C-alpha positions as MATLAB code, in Angstrom:
seq = 'MKIVAGLGSLDEYIRFCDAGADEFFAGYVPYEWNKKYGTVLPLNRREVLCSNVQLGAFSELEILAAMVKKYGKPVHLTFNALYYIPEQYPEIAKIIRQCMELGFQSYILADPALICYLRREHIDCEIHLSGENAEVNSRMFSVFQRQKIRRLIFHRKNRFDDMKCVVQAGHGEEFEAFVLNELCHFTGAFCNSLHCDEMGYLCRVPYRLGPVKGGDCMADQSGSALEGAEQLLYDEDGYLCGFTGCGLCALYQLQQAGITHLKLVGRGNYTDFMERDIRNLRKALEILEQSDSEEEYQKKMKQTLFSKGCSGNCYYRE';
ca = [
      99.226  116.850   97.862;
      99.447  116.302  101.621;
      99.274  112.971  103.445;
      96.456  112.577  105.991;
      97.020  109.425  108.057;
      94.699  107.603  110.433;
      95.774  107.719  114.067;
      94.795  104.913  116.431;
      96.766  105.831  119.545;
      99.024  108.494  121.025;
     102.101  106.312  120.550;
     101.730  106.481  116.773;
     101.784  110.265  116.410;
     105.530  110.905  116.595;
     106.406  107.814  114.543;
     104.018  108.811  111.778;
     105.277  112.408  111.831;
     108.819  111.134  111.362;
     107.635  108.830  108.554;
     106.295  111.793  106.582;
     102.627  112.321  107.444;
     101.431  115.918  107.113;
      98.112  115.632  108.990;
      96.102  113.083  110.952;
      92.528  112.074  111.649;
      91.493  110.346  114.852;
      88.373  109.172  116.609;
      87.466  110.250  120.127;
      84.730  108.514  122.112;
      84.452  109.551  125.783;
      83.725  106.801  128.295;
      80.491  108.542  129.267;
      79.243  108.199  125.670;
      80.051  104.485  125.524;
      78.434  103.920  128.892;
      75.225  105.684  127.866;
      74.813  104.618  124.227;
      77.030  101.568  123.714;
      77.690  100.545  120.115;
      74.138  100.854  118.799;
      74.303  104.671  118.573;
      77.945  105.222  117.611;
      79.760  108.530  117.716;
      82.120  107.894  114.811;
      81.283  104.432  113.405;
      84.355  102.895  115.033;
      83.139  101.720  118.430;
      86.144   99.464  119.019;
      87.803   99.036  122.402;
      89.928   95.898  121.990;
      92.536   97.507  119.702;
      94.057  100.911  118.996;
      91.364  102.487  116.856;
      90.536  105.702  118.680;
      91.121  107.834  121.749;
      88.881  107.277  124.738;
      90.064  109.630  127.472;
      90.173  113.408  127.698;
      93.672  113.125  129.185;
      94.805  111.505  125.920;
      93.491  114.505  124.015;
      95.439  116.816  126.329;
      98.664  114.917  125.624;
      97.943  114.827  121.899;
      97.263  118.565  121.875;
     100.712  119.151  123.382;
     102.279  116.943  120.696;
     100.478  118.859  117.953;
     101.856  122.150  119.295;
     105.389  120.744  119.264;
     105.349  118.983  115.890;
     102.932  121.255  114.051;
     101.033  118.387  112.379;
      97.272  118.951  112.937;
      94.792  116.262  114.007;
      91.204  116.273  112.730;
      88.697  114.570  115.042;
      85.964  112.382  113.557;
      82.303  112.575  114.577;
      81.019  110.986  111.417;
      78.047  108.768  112.169;
      75.390  109.133  109.488;
      72.791  110.425  111.950;
      72.165  110.990  115.669;
      69.075  111.074  117.862;
      67.941  114.568  118.959;
      69.287  114.354  122.506;
      72.789  113.642  121.220;
      73.309  116.914  119.347;
      73.796  119.070  122.481;
      76.118  116.407  123.910;
      78.250  116.375  120.758;
      78.358  120.175  120.734;
      79.610  120.093  124.336;
      82.338  117.576  123.439;
      83.439  119.656  120.450;
      83.611  122.824  122.554;
      85.836  121.012  125.058;
      88.086  119.751  122.263;
      88.321  123.220  120.715;
      89.524  124.623  124.031;
      92.470  122.222  123.763;
      93.263  123.451  120.253;
      91.471  120.908  118.035;
      89.760  123.136  115.487;
      88.805  120.741  112.672;
      86.159  117.979  112.641;
      85.176  115.328  110.120;
      81.358  115.205  110.027;
      78.879  113.204  107.964;
      75.478  114.147  109.396;
      74.053  117.262  107.661;
      71.801  117.908  110.659;
      74.820  117.998  112.986;
      76.580  120.459  110.685;
      73.540  122.745  110.671;
      73.153  122.394  114.441;
      76.768  123.412  115.113;
      76.431  126.465  112.879;
      73.142  127.405  114.542;
      74.882  127.185  117.918;
      77.638  129.484  116.588;
      80.339  126.848  116.947;
      82.887  128.142  114.479;
      84.899  124.960  114.010;
      86.501  123.882  110.748;
      84.328  121.224  109.087;
      85.529  118.483  106.774;
      82.626  116.796  104.994;
      83.152  113.071  105.575;
      83.625  110.472  102.863;
      80.767  108.621  104.601;
      78.364  110.814  102.637;
      76.595  109.511   99.565;
      77.171  110.520   95.947;
      79.139  113.727   95.467;
      78.434  116.220   92.689;
      78.740  119.966   92.253;
      75.083  120.601   93.152;
      75.359  118.652   96.391;
      78.616  120.453   97.126;
      76.994  123.859   96.649;
      74.466  123.023   99.380;
      77.196  122.282  101.895;
      79.201  125.326  100.863;
      76.515  127.383  102.609;
      77.663  125.796  105.875;
      81.223  127.003  105.277;
      82.898  123.617  105.045;
      86.665  123.717  104.725;
      87.259  120.361  103.040;
      85.295  117.828  101.031;
      86.357  114.189  101.369;
      85.373  112.108   98.347;
      84.180  108.561   98.959;
      85.976  105.605   97.413;
      83.972  105.227   94.223;
      84.287  108.574   92.416;
      85.553  108.968   88.862;
      88.367  111.400   88.176;
      86.178  113.521   85.895;
      83.525  113.775   88.608;
      86.122  114.881   91.143;
      87.439  117.501   88.765;
      83.956  118.963   88.175;
      83.374  119.306   91.913;
      86.810  120.838   92.470;
      86.164  123.391   89.742;
      82.982  124.415   91.561;
      84.975  125.189   94.693;
      85.814  128.543   96.194;
      89.090  127.879   97.955;
      88.051  124.658   99.701;
      90.344  121.652  100.080;
      89.615  118.246   98.538;
      90.628  114.868   99.913;
      90.602  111.418   98.306;
      91.320  107.904   99.556;
      94.704  106.564   98.549;
      95.629  103.520  100.690;
      93.875  100.766  102.661;
      90.300   99.594  103.212;
      88.791   99.341   99.759;
      85.387   98.517  101.189;
      82.895   97.264   98.615;
      80.193   99.324  100.343;
      79.786  103.060  100.019;
      79.936  104.524  103.522;
      76.515  106.129  103.341;
      74.900  102.775  102.573;
      76.848  100.595  105.000;
      74.678   99.219  107.813;
      77.445   97.329  109.597;
      78.503   98.102  113.155;
      82.278   98.396  113.450;
      82.630   97.122  116.997;
      84.194   94.345  119.086;
      81.065   92.232  119.375;
      80.664   91.136  115.753;
      82.536   90.894  112.466;
      82.250   93.672  109.902;
      79.915   93.010  106.975;
      82.704   93.816  104.526;
      84.656   90.816  105.871;
      81.786   88.358  105.432;
      82.232   85.965  102.438;
      79.967   86.844   99.528;
      79.044   85.798   95.993;
      78.730   88.020   92.936;
      76.601   87.296   89.890;
      73.238   87.877   88.223;
      70.122   86.616   89.981;
      67.816   84.471   87.832;
      64.773   82.655   89.073;
      65.728   83.308   92.661;
      69.112   81.631   92.265;
      72.415   83.490   92.165;
      74.314   82.497   89.028;
      77.622   83.439   90.612;
      80.864   83.473   88.713;
      82.871   85.054   91.520;
      82.878   84.394   95.247;
      84.910   85.100   98.344;
      85.411   88.189  100.453;
      87.322   91.438  100.404;
      90.428   89.475  101.371;
      90.160   86.465   99.052;
      93.250   85.651   97.039;
      95.542   87.263   99.595;
      97.609   84.081   99.909;
      98.685   84.469   96.265;
     100.072   87.975   96.716;
     103.736   88.822   97.207;
     104.238   89.763  100.832;
     107.631   90.634  102.238;
     109.293   88.729  105.065;
     107.284   90.675  107.669;
     103.924   89.935  106.071;
     103.552   93.439  104.635;
     102.110   94.275  101.225;
     101.553   97.851  100.131;
      97.954   98.409   99.129;
      96.778   94.979  100.249;
      93.254   96.138  101.209;
      92.983   98.997   98.731;
      95.426  101.141   96.809;
      95.362  104.302   94.738;
      99.093  104.955   94.310;
      98.960  104.315   90.569;
      96.262  107.023   90.342;
      98.235  109.827   91.998;
      98.915  111.563   88.694;
      95.213  111.677   87.788;
      94.242  112.688   91.327;
      96.655  115.589   91.080;
      95.235  116.575   87.702;
      91.723  116.464   89.192;
      92.745  118.999   91.836;
      92.982  116.784   94.930;
      94.877  118.554   97.722;
      94.975  115.842  100.408;
      95.388  112.053  100.332;
      93.608  109.904  102.915;
      95.642  106.999  104.248;
      93.267  104.801  106.248;
      94.874  103.010  109.158;
      93.093  103.208  112.493;
      93.531   99.753  114.014;
      96.170   98.712  111.471;
      99.569   97.451  112.584;
     101.687  100.470  113.473;
     104.711   99.109  111.605;
     102.629   98.592  108.464;
     101.125  102.078  108.710;
     104.569  103.598  109.051;
     105.683  101.806  105.903;
     102.517  102.901  104.099;
     103.299  106.522  104.914;
     106.886  106.152  103.711;
     105.738  104.451  100.493;
     103.189  107.179   99.853;
     105.835  109.834  100.475;
     108.141  108.052   98.034;
     105.332  107.881   95.451;
     104.750  111.630   95.787;
     108.461  112.251   95.240;
     108.292  110.136   92.073;
     105.238  112.131   90.991;
     107.121  115.414   91.380;
     109.884  114.069   89.133;
     107.510  112.862   86.402;
     106.368  114.961   83.451;
     103.614  112.603   82.323;
     101.407  109.835   83.629;
     103.293  107.292   81.529;
     106.598  108.325   83.071;
     105.112  108.180   86.548;
     103.654  104.690   86.007;
     106.954  103.429   84.639;
     108.958  104.733   87.608;
     106.425  103.294   90.062;
     106.707   99.828   88.513;
     110.489  100.027   88.712;
     110.514  101.003   92.394;
     107.536  100.462   94.706;
     105.843   97.761   92.639;
     108.829   95.983   91.133;
     107.310   92.640   92.234;
     103.778   93.568   91.271;
     100.933   95.067   93.294;
      97.847   93.876   95.128;
      95.521   94.762   92.253;
      92.971   96.146   94.721;
      92.764   99.559   93.071;
      90.378  102.264   94.257;
      90.090  104.004   90.931;
      89.199  102.050   87.806;
      87.857  104.039   84.875;
];
């Protein structure tokens, strides 16, 4: 299984290559797009300017393209809003054509209409079906296979058996699953939050869980996606592997399900933390290669990466 890491700036590319990443995904939002549409009609659901979350200049893409040629680690560009207004489709097609001329051949897309539009316009780019899509099953997958997608990215809340069924319905496609960071309690297709500078993300807003009776919430659990963090075992630098979502303990089952690529979310994360995440994931994959069973793998993981315990924020719970 290959490591696909989020890239927030040009400066991270070489560091993450050296740390062990095999591929990258990155957002690109031209200034002209931001000027015209702002954050209300996003290009890739990450309309953030105050931190390193995406690329914003064509000159950055030119530099990145040169780096990719030297290091041989591809970058997939994200255009994964759930939908666009009609006038935006020709604009996106123009942007993708410009990016393809630089050598960027693969794109992470979520809008079925955009996928159909690109194929109708004979834009023969490599398409990765975004994890921002809704429920994934073999029938849904067969519909997108007609559009010649190269890779299917599962969202965060799939069961291993479901993944395996979809993989078995494939015809040479690649399959990607989340493995570290951002265990959002929303499914991407049903998230109505804007991820921008002007307001906080809905997934960071405190919430209460419990049955509703007579109009009152009988909550037995409250907090937010980050509650309880002060009780976890950070190191001296404030780092904790899998703090906001972790699937390292599930690598054996992901491999058995047929997953080919592992998504390490990290756009906007601290670069030092992302580098350590990549190294930890690489170490976990090495342990996996040396393990003959899931029990052996779990035992070795507890003795090494999680000797002091883990965050408990696991992606995959059967």
